[in-house]
Amino acid sequence: MLERMYLRLLRLYPAAFQKAFGEEALQLVRDRLRDERGLAARLRLCFDLMTDLAVSVPREFRYAQPSLAGGQAPRLQTGPAFAVLEGKPPTPTSLALAGLFAVAFFAGVGYLIGHGGGHLVLRSLSMHPERQLSGPGFAPESAPQQPGAGVEAASSSLGSERSVAKPASQAADAKAAGDAWQRDAKTATPAAKGQPALVEMDTAYTRWVVAEIAANLKYHYFDRATAGQLADGIQSRVAKGAYDRVPNDQTLAQLLTRQLRASTGDMHLEVFYDAGVLPHTVAEAGDEQLQQYRRAMAESHCTIQRVERLPNNIGYIKLNSFPDPDVCGAELAKAMSSLNHSSAVIFDLRDNIGGFPASVMLLSNYLFDRPQLIFNPREAANAQSWTKPVAGNTLAEKPVYVLTSDRTISAAEQFTYNLKMLHRATIIGETTAGRVHAGVFHRIDDHFGVAIPEVKTKNPYGQPDWESTGIEPDVQVSSADALRVAARLATQRVESR
Amino acid sequence: MPKRKLDPLPAAAFQILLSLADEDRHGYGIMRQVEEQTGGRVRLGPGTLYGSIQSLAEAQLIEEVGEGVDAKLGQERRRYYRLTVAGRKLARNEAERLAEMVRIARARKILGGEHA
């Protein structure tokens, strides 16, 4: 496609240049097309060719040596002789074509910057909760690299080795529809359909992404029968071109997520898009990452921001993640025992970014004096899912308050959800973020990934968990007011006893 | 009649002369060699490349040595170019001129180096 485009653009050069070097110039473009694969390389090639044209076409005309042609035409003895300059200036048609192409090109670049900026500008990886990788632990957002996180993901991810290079090579397959960009460029105003040259490549890429997602679902979704139907349904929609017009960014991810959820009722299925680069999952957390995590935990006092006794003997703990008990178990136990003689306890999870379910269990142990099942939507109930009463603990009988915000997420929601469903705590603040992270993350390429639940879990409360909806607090106040309200309610309750 | 200007020698033309210093190359080979010798900073586009080749050939600084097949790249016949004696001399002069500039830059302390 690019080659054809360049063939046309070559006509902008003086005839003499075309004749002498046209074929070689085209060969050079062919060589580069063969050797440089991948979207980024192709964009660079386009850019190179455009800048080259802009610089060299005017120069060729400036230095073109007009040679006389047509001198052999029969001359009239009396009339003037006609001579034609061979290095003639570009025809209006080629100028118009060049102008049109330039507008289309810049519109295309503008579109890419706006929608797929990751191809052009390598953004630094900012960790959004939306693309927290799921693994054995609910990943705390700021923890450098979750030890153990993503073990399943890496071992079972199908498409992780592929990159955006694939679709670029597929563009060659789409060559059959070779002149589509031209038709578009002629019939549509460039402003309205800005990226004609990229349309086919986009379509091939979109189809590839969707097909990869379907393949991952087929092999990894826990419900085999549903998985097959899901994959087949998606594949047939791909074949019909149902996704061809969908912008392959957040729009595609959201559409697929909606469709997957609608056809299964499983809210844990989700397709992710990242304009930057999705992180590669590591097969196993190395010593270095564990050391890094230990250091981060040591520096942040295991993300226990505050532990103190508020007036009226109300215990208060502000916990900003649920850290790995292997690293922070002692710190957490120390914090809890320092609150042992409080009349009530406030867990402030307003800035809690989640973490390890084992840590949720550790804290829950203090709140029940009998084995209590704590629901974890990511794994089937087992012996570890029951609380173990802590010797000497007096908090099991005390009123508990949990402060939430719309940032309270993942493992923090697991803690909140169980206490709410068991009527063990009063939840105060805002509806939580609504992320279960129950699916195992499968990376498709740099930009797309899909979360697929691989085990079936039974919710003991007989209703959907908090995925997408979040947990509604018992007392709805802005997160900024939550502590004040909780302290007041706790005081009233303690004094009425 | 406007004549192609090789004085001062454009950077692209100089790079092409340098790329042919050790062996004869075809156009794509020159482009890759220039890319390599500039650490990837300069990728000559086809227009610039063949425009410069044309000027250099006209000035007899390089010459065409005939067609050949580069087996590494496929079966296409490619035109190979060679540096002429005049071309080598010009390239050396240009390099010496630039070396002189570098020496001055060092002396004026706008370029680091042990010889101030």
XYZ file of C-alpha atoms in Angstrom:
613
model
C 0.000 0.000 0.000
C 2.771 2.368 1.029
C 4.673 1.317 -2.051
C 1.783 2.272 -4.336
C 1.450 5.576 -2.569
C 5.112 6.249 -3.051
C 4.896 5.299 -6.715
C 2.354 8.082 -7.157
C 4.363 10.549 -5.141
C 7.411 9.868 -7.295
C 5.607 11.722 -10.089
C 6.243 14.899 -8.183
C 9.905 14.722 -9.142
C 11.224 16.105 -12.430
C 10.872 13.695 -15.311
C 14.634 13.336 -15.686
C 15.007 12.295 -12.070
C 12.136 9.865 -12.356
C 13.673 8.309 -15.378
C 17.155 8.034 -13.909
C 16.338 6.989 -10.365
C 12.586 6.328 -10.091
C 12.935 2.563 -10.147
C 15.807 2.612 -7.673
C 13.986 4.959 -5.307
C 11.006 2.634 -5.379
C 13.284 -0.323 -4.757
C 14.679 1.453 -1.719
C 11.198 1.904 -0.321
C 10.520 -1.788 -1.007
C 13.730 -2.740 0.795
C 12.830 -0.669 3.794
C 9.289 -2.051 3.831
C 10.751 -5.534 3.896
C 13.321 -4.806 6.596
C 11.346 -2.502 8.852
C 8.317 -4.111 10.350
C 6.027 -3.037 13.117
C 3.752 -0.057 13.388
C 6.351 2.219 14.947
C 8.876 1.408 12.206
C 6.252 1.968 9.510
C 5.243 5.299 10.968
C 8.903 6.272 11.018
C 9.229 5.211 7.399
C 6.171 7.324 6.460
C 7.657 10.228 8.319
C 11.034 9.751 6.618
C 9.435 9.631 3.186
C 7.339 12.720 3.813
C 10.219 14.805 5.099
C 12.373 13.518 2.271
C 9.768 14.577 -0.282
C 9.373 17.974 1.290
C 13.115 18.583 1.153
C 14.153 16.919 -2.062
C 11.341 17.744 -4.491
C 11.951 21.510 -4.404
C 15.686 20.949 -4.621
C 15.397 18.680 -7.618
C 13.447 21.372 -9.405
C 15.862 24.077 -8.406
C 18.803 22.160 -9.769
C 16.976 20.384 -12.563
C 18.769 20.904 -15.848
C 16.160 21.793 -18.365
C 17.105 19.958 -21.509
C 15.490 20.638 -24.766
C 13.302 17.939 -26.106
C 11.110 17.822 -29.119
C 13.658 19.704 -31.167
C 13.199 17.209 -33.925
C 9.716 18.444 -34.657
C 9.541 19.675 -38.204
C 10.362 23.348 -38.192
C 8.676 25.884 -40.258
C 11.182 28.116 -41.837
C 9.251 31.242 -41.093
C 7.440 30.410 -37.870
C 8.852 30.207 -34.372
C 10.343 26.888 -33.238
C 8.783 25.073 -30.316
C 10.900 23.485 -27.679
C 9.692 21.719 -24.603
C 11.435 21.824 -21.274
C 11.801 18.287 -20.095
C 12.146 19.172 -16.440
C 8.713 20.632 -16.370
C 7.099 21.807 -13.157
C 4.565 19.551 -11.488
C 1.188 19.364 -13.127
C -1.834 20.762 -11.268
C -3.073 17.189 -10.780
C 0.052 16.101 -8.993
C 0.056 19.277 -6.896
C -3.574 18.671 -5.915
C -2.798 15.059 -5.080
C 0.174 16.118 -2.992
C -1.904 18.688 -1.131
C -4.638 16.176 -0.447
C -2.139 13.636 0.716
C -0.421 16.105 3.027
C -3.724 17.032 4.675
C -4.622 13.370 5.058
C -1.214 12.566 6.445
C -1.290 15.257 9.090
C -4.861 14.431 10.010
C -3.727 10.840 10.406
C -0.832 11.810 12.616
C -3.157 14.016 14.640
C -5.570 11.137 15.049
C -2.802 8.829 16.176
C -1.566 11.312 18.734
C -5.079 11.738 20.050
C -6.133 8.101 20.104
C -3.131 5.875 20.032
C -0.501 8.191 21.377
C 1.386 5.265 22.821
C 2.712 4.417 19.383
C 4.358 7.748 18.993
C 5.048 8.920 22.456
C 6.277 6.328 24.854
C 4.514 7.338 27.958
C 5.933 6.323 31.232
C 4.013 3.572 32.828
C 1.544 5.003 35.279
C -0.151 2.386 37.362
C -3.899 2.799 37.268
C -6.070 0.602 39.410
C -7.874 -0.363 36.188
C -4.879 -2.216 34.974
C -3.681 -3.707 38.154
C -2.557 -7.153 37.301
C -4.295 -9.856 39.118
C -2.337 -12.666 40.575
C -2.382 -14.587 43.798
C -2.399 -11.312 45.708
C -4.619 -8.312 45.150
C -1.880 -6.063 43.960
C -1.306 -2.931 46.028
C -1.071 -0.093 43.598
C 2.129 1.480 44.787
C 3.963 -1.646 45.796
C 6.854 -1.741 43.327
C 6.326 -5.228 41.961
C 4.074 -7.652 43.671
C 6.001 -10.654 44.834
C 4.138 -13.581 43.424
C 1.745 -11.463 41.438
C 0.976 -12.622 37.960
C 2.325 -16.137 38.253
C -0.757 -17.587 36.655
C -0.991 -14.772 34.193
C 2.476 -15.256 32.806
C 2.330 -18.988 32.629
C -0.952 -19.032 30.784
C -0.840 -15.950 28.661
C -1.059 -16.836 25.004
C -0.293 -13.666 23.217
C 2.245 -12.052 25.445
C 5.137 -12.520 23.060
C 3.420 -10.782 20.230
C 3.560 -7.116 19.718
C 1.988 -4.590 17.443
C 4.367 -5.796 14.771
C 1.858 -8.427 13.774
C -0.905 -6.169 12.499
C 1.539 -4.217 10.418
C 2.501 -7.333 8.547
C -1.123 -8.167 8.137
C -1.650 -4.920 6.372
C 0.025 -6.660 3.485
C -2.814 -9.160 3.438
C -5.241 -6.326 3.272
C -3.519 -5.192 0.122
C -6.242 -6.878 -1.895
C -8.379 -3.881 -1.095
C -5.472 -1.774 -2.214
C -7.151 1.332 -3.472
C -9.512 1.902 -0.597
C -7.494 4.740 0.826
C -7.628 6.519 -2.467
C -11.365 6.253 -2.795
C -11.720 7.552 0.705
C -9.399 10.407 0.023
C -11.317 11.407 -3.060
C -14.865 11.065 -1.841
C -14.551 12.195 1.734
C -13.321 15.496 2.973
C -9.911 14.970 4.531
C -11.008 16.588 7.754
C -13.888 14.174 8.183
C -12.001 11.008 7.363
C -8.585 11.902 8.485
C -6.580 8.703 8.336
C -7.390 6.896 5.108
C -3.969 5.358 4.810
C -4.310 3.780 8.222
C -7.808 2.403 7.900
C -6.869 -1.029 6.620
C -4.054 -1.477 9.042
C -6.415 -0.527 11.849
C -9.018 -3.007 10.721
C -6.540 -5.858 10.501
C -5.224 -4.956 13.938
C -8.693 -4.753 15.468
C -9.595 -8.152 14.052
C -6.400 -9.633 15.359
C -6.927 -8.228 18.871
C -10.501 -9.470 19.052
C -9.516 -12.911 17.749
C -6.748 -13.158 20.347
C -9.167 -12.244 23.110
C -11.585 -14.914 21.896
C -8.792 -17.511 21.844
C -7.756 -16.634 25.395
C -11.340 -16.911 26.603
C -11.744 -20.275 24.972
C -8.739 -21.726 26.731
C -8.899 -20.055 30.109
C -12.471 -19.298 31.151
C -13.465 -21.692 33.933
C -16.808 -22.576 32.379
C -15.748 -24.638 29.354
C -19.126 -24.752 27.622
C -19.713 -21.025 27.937
C -16.113 -20.354 26.910
C -16.588 -22.184 23.611
C -19.828 -20.355 22.846
C -18.321 -17.004 23.775
C -15.308 -17.528 21.540
C -17.382 -18.777 18.610
C -19.795 -15.874 18.970
C -16.965 -13.366 18.915
C -15.231 -15.075 16.014
C -18.367 -14.986 13.879
C -18.861 -11.311 14.668
C -15.246 -10.670 13.677
C -15.748 -12.518 10.408
C -18.798 -10.392 9.650
C -16.691 -7.290 10.218
C -18.725 -6.219 13.247
C -15.678 -4.666 14.907
C -14.079 -3.136 11.817
C -15.490 0.321 12.427
C -14.850 0.345 16.161
C -11.897 2.574 17.122
C -9.313 0.169 18.515
C -8.809 1.918 21.799
C -10.853 2.269 24.976
C -13.993 2.119 22.821
C -13.223 -1.412 21.637
C -12.229 -2.543 25.136
C -15.457 -1.216 26.616
C -17.615 -2.682 23.859
C -16.064 -6.130 24.303
C -16.378 -5.905 28.081
C -20.072 -5.061 27.751
C -20.669 -7.897 25.322
C -18.802 -10.466 27.412
C -20.631 -9.474 30.560
C -24.012 -9.377 28.838
C -23.653 -12.868 27.406
C -22.322 -14.497 30.590
C -23.565 -12.341 33.437
C -20.003 -12.632 34.759
C -18.867 -9.214 35.843
C -15.292 -10.397 36.316
C -14.679 -10.610 32.594
C -13.043 -7.477 31.390
C -11.050 -6.226 28.423
C -8.411 -3.626 29.169
C -6.900 -0.971 26.969
C -3.848 1.081 27.693
C -2.632 3.855 25.409
C 0.826 3.417 26.887
C 2.349 -0.005 27.265
C 0.798 -2.684 29.416
C 3.394 -4.130 31.779
C 4.690 -7.591 31.105
C 3.867 -9.954 33.868
C 6.809 -11.682 35.432
C 6.774 -15.433 35.701
C 8.026 -15.354 39.232
C 8.882 -12.523 41.525
C 12.618 -12.531 41.929
C 14.567 -11.876 45.073
C 15.174 -8.372 43.879
C 11.473 -7.566 43.723
C 10.882 -9.126 47.096
C 13.731 -7.040 48.517
C 12.249 -3.969 46.883
C 8.869 -4.753 48.412
C 10.432 -5.331 51.834
C 12.217 -1.985 51.609
C 9.054 -0.183 50.529
C 7.129 -1.771 53.393
C 9.848 -0.932 55.908
C 9.881 2.674 54.741
C 6.108 3.028 54.829
C 5.696 1.191 58.157
C 3.787 -1.484 56.256
C 1.433 1.216 54.925
C 0.007 1.616 58.424
C -0.242 5.371 58.269
C -1.636 5.900 61.754
C -2.517 3.832 64.813
C -3.887 5.788 67.732
C -6.448 6.141 70.448
C -9.009 8.847 69.690
C -10.937 10.577 72.537
C -13.424 8.357 74.392
C -11.110 5.360 73.973
C -11.894 4.818 70.342
C -9.161 2.938 68.476
C -8.187 4.210 65.064
C -6.044 2.573 62.415
C -5.398 4.071 58.992
C -4.235 1.308 56.709
C -3.283 2.173 53.131
C -2.893 -1.346 51.773
C -3.274 -4.957 52.871
C 0.413 -5.865 52.870
C 1.930 -9.327 52.533
C 1.621 -10.998 55.974
C 4.941 -12.752 55.377
C 6.573 -9.327 55.367
C 4.247 -7.293 57.564
C 2.455 -9.833 59.757
C 4.302 -8.773 62.892
C 3.699 -5.069 62.276
C -0.018 -5.642 61.717
C -0.301 -7.802 64.834
C 1.497 -5.141 66.869
C -0.867 -2.445 65.602
C -3.939 -4.533 66.395
C -2.776 -5.468 69.894
C -2.082 -1.796 70.641
C -5.817 -1.220 70.024
C -6.840 -4.269 72.062
C -8.373 -2.285 74.911
C -10.236 0.243 72.799
C -13.991 0.486 73.249
C -14.517 0.581 69.468
C -12.282 0.392 66.406
C -12.294 2.520 63.269
C -10.562 1.029 60.212
C -9.751 3.896 57.882
C -9.519 2.386 54.375
C -10.173 5.605 52.477
C -6.728 5.502 50.848
C -6.359 1.748 50.821
C -5.193 0.386 47.489
C -5.722 -3.298 48.221
C -3.176 -6.048 48.604
C -3.153 -9.572 49.909
C -6.284 -11.543 50.864
C -4.140 -13.289 53.491
C -3.775 -9.910 55.132
C -7.552 -9.445 55.048
C -7.788 -12.759 56.910
C -5.167 -11.666 59.429
C -7.128 -8.547 60.384
C -10.468 -10.348 60.320
C -9.127 -12.829 62.884
C -9.301 -10.033 65.443
C -12.965 -9.300 64.788
C -14.515 -12.726 65.423
C -14.263 -15.034 68.396
C -15.294 -18.063 66.345
C -14.244 -19.403 62.942
C -16.009 -17.258 60.383
C -15.961 -17.796 56.616
C -14.478 -14.778 54.850
C -15.473 -14.719 51.207
C -12.731 -14.272 48.616
C -14.150 -14.007 45.109
C -10.825 -15.106 43.653
C -10.580 -18.554 45.102
C -12.886 -21.303 46.206
C -13.459 -21.506 49.943
C -10.901 -23.668 51.739
C -9.444 -24.159 55.183
C -7.630 -20.834 54.938
C -10.920 -19.007 54.357
C -11.972 -19.301 58.003
C -10.895 -16.877 60.700
C -8.795 -18.158 63.596
C -9.512 -16.411 66.899
C -6.508 -14.587 68.358
C -5.491 -15.458 71.926
C -6.019 -12.600 74.379
C -7.889 -10.485 71.844
C -10.830 -8.461 73.159
C -11.845 -6.725 69.932
C -14.231 -9.454 68.758
C -17.031 -7.935 70.814
C -16.290 -4.282 70.084
C -18.153 -2.125 67.567
C -16.271 -1.705 64.289
C -16.441 1.132 61.785
C -14.921 1.068 58.321
C -14.251 4.327 56.477
C -14.418 4.154 52.676
C -13.919 6.426 49.717
C -14.408 5.949 46.009
C -10.714 4.999 45.919
C -11.082 2.123 48.355
C -10.321 -0.834 46.145
C -9.698 -4.549 45.720
C -8.583 -6.307 48.932
C -9.810 -3.295 50.915
C -13.206 -3.921 49.356
C -13.002 -7.594 50.235
C -12.491 -6.664 53.884
C -15.291 -4.080 53.786
C -17.691 -6.333 51.885
C -17.393 -9.256 54.286
C -17.787 -7.080 57.381
C -20.812 -5.423 55.826
C -22.477 -8.663 54.747
C -21.817 -10.191 58.183
C -23.175 -7.041 59.873
C -19.928 -6.871 61.767
C -19.121 -3.264 60.918
C -20.786 0.019 60.082
C -19.482 1.245 56.733
C -19.127 5.030 56.572
C -18.116 7.149 53.613
C -18.494 6.681 49.885
C -19.336 3.827 47.557
C -16.094 1.957 46.880
C -14.257 1.596 43.566
C -15.809 -1.730 42.614
C -12.856 -3.828 41.561
C -12.703 -7.487 42.448
C -9.664 -8.407 40.364
C -10.973 -11.938 40.247
C -9.844 -12.631 36.726
C -6.380 -13.666 35.690
C -4.843 -11.070 33.454
C -3.828 -12.100 29.958
C -1.744 -9.713 27.967
C -2.647 -9.571 24.271
C -0.113 -6.979 23.169
C 1.252 -3.675 24.389
C -2.203 -2.140 24.515
C -4.824 -4.806 25.094
C -5.332 -7.336 27.816
C -8.211 -9.425 29.098
C -9.071 -10.535 32.619
C -10.525 -14.029 32.710
C -11.750 -15.783 35.860
C -10.250 -19.260 35.894
C -11.888 -20.688 38.968
C -15.513 -20.797 39.917
C -16.274 -19.347 43.331
C -19.515 -19.461 45.242
C -20.640 -16.313 46.952
C -21.925 -17.394 50.400
C -24.116 -14.305 50.575
C -26.006 -15.428 47.487
C -25.695 -12.237 45.527
C -23.273 -10.594 43.127
C -20.071 -9.296 44.667
C -18.897 -5.708 44.358
C -17.461 -5.888 40.832
C -18.285 -2.660 38.973
C -20.929 -1.629 41.505
C -18.683 -1.020 44.504
C -19.873 -1.411 48.094
C -22.475 1.024 49.291
C -21.738 2.367 52.746
C -24.271 2.124 55.555
C -23.792 5.815 56.198
C -23.254 7.794 53.038
C -21.100 10.864 53.664
C -18.253 12.421 51.744
C -15.000 10.660 52.460
C -13.611 13.874 53.980
C -16.363 13.798 56.644
C -16.231 10.055 57.240
C -13.836 10.104 60.196
C -15.745 12.845 62.015
C -19.060 11.008 61.541
C -17.553 7.671 62.579
C -16.013 9.156 65.716
C -19.367 10.693 66.656
C -21.321 7.468 66.057
C -18.748 5.400 67.926
C -18.805 7.774 70.889
C -22.626 7.636 71.056
C -22.545 3.849 70.908
C -19.838 3.511 73.531
C -21.536 5.924 75.904
C -24.925 4.254 75.559
C -23.468 0.978 76.736
C 21.312 26.853 -16.199
C 21.438 26.165 -12.461
C 24.246 23.810 -11.581
C 24.084 21.423 -8.676
C 25.899 22.890 -5.783
C 28.433 20.713 -4.038
C 30.269 23.649 -2.565
C 29.905 23.734 0.378
C 29.501 19.995 0.427
C 26.051 19.113 1.834
C 26.049 16.808 4.861
C 24.160 14.108 2.962
C 26.683 14.116 0.113
C 29.597 13.926 2.550
C 27.993 10.989 4.346
C 27.537 9.211 1.019
C 31.193 9.731 0.126
C 32.201 8.344 3.517
C 29.881 5.374 3.143
C 31.652 4.395 -0.076
C 35.135 4.711 1.403
C 35.588 1.016 2.101
C 33.529 -0.715 -0.548
C 31.177 -0.263 -3.499
C 27.550 -0.161 -2.525
C 24.093 0.084 -4.049
C 21.622 2.796 -3.029
C 19.981 0.892 -0.210
C 23.395 -0.237 1.007
C 24.512 3.397 1.131
C 21.408 4.366 3.065
C 21.990 1.584 5.613
C 25.701 2.360 5.897
C 24.965 6.053 6.504
C 22.413 5.076 9.117
C 24.994 2.859 10.790
C 27.882 5.305 10.683
C 25.718 8.071 12.168
C 24.397 5.840 14.906
C 20.894 5.866 13.404
C 20.580 9.648 13.339
C 20.636 10.051 9.573
C 18.296 8.002 7.418
C 18.566 9.284 3.862
C 15.204 9.261 2.117
C 15.083 8.113 -1.510
C 14.770 11.633 -2.887
C 17.709 12.997 -0.952
C 19.778 9.888 -1.538
C 19.384 9.674 -5.301
C 19.412 13.444 -5.697
C 22.809 13.492 -4.006
C 24.030 10.472 -5.948
C 23.074 12.275 -9.129
C 24.989 15.415 -8.169
C 28.002 13.449 -6.994
C 28.058 11.391 -10.182
C 27.763 14.511 -12.312
C 30.690 16.026 -10.463
C 32.538 12.736 -10.992
C 33.075 12.272 -7.290
C 31.428 8.870 -7.492
C 30.806 6.633 -10.483
C 28.476 3.844 -11.365
C 30.274 0.509 -11.613
C 27.472 -1.476 -13.145
C 24.619 -3.632 -11.990
C 24.682 -6.591 -9.701
C 22.508 -8.713 -7.507
C 22.760 -8.456 -3.732
C 21.923 -12.005 -2.736
C 21.148 -10.922 0.826
C 18.331 -8.696 -0.373
C 16.754 -10.752 -3.156
C 17.104 -11.152 -6.878
C 16.639 -7.553 -7.985
C 19.434 -6.040 -10.060
C 20.908 -3.017 -8.342
C 23.212 -0.269 -9.521
C 26.441 -0.130 -7.568
C 28.429 3.040 -6.958
C 32.118 3.574 -6.289
C 34.135 6.462 -4.897
C 36.398 8.079 -7.517
C 39.883 9.388 -6.804
C 38.493 12.935 -6.891
C 35.714 11.914 -4.522
C 38.132 10.407 -2.035
C 40.263 13.545 -2.176
C 37.257 15.799 -1.654
C 36.055 13.693 1.262
C 39.504 13.901 2.847
C 39.584 17.684 2.392
C 36.133 17.986 3.925
C 37.164 15.812 6.868
C 40.273 17.931 7.409
C 38.178 21.095 7.228
C 35.828 19.681 9.870
C 38.758 18.559 12.012
C 40.051 22.111 11.849
C 36.629 23.349 12.974
C 36.708 20.935 15.884
C 40.167 22.146 16.817
C 38.917 25.732 16.836
C 35.857 24.760 18.852
C 38.100 23.136 21.445
C 40.312 26.196 21.541
C 37.255 28.397 22.043
C 36.252 26.043 24.884
C 32.823 25.194 23.493
C 33.815 21.585 23.051
C 35.325 19.434 25.767
C 38.566 17.534 25.318
C 41.992 17.287 26.804
C 43.558 19.618 24.248
C 42.206 22.987 25.180
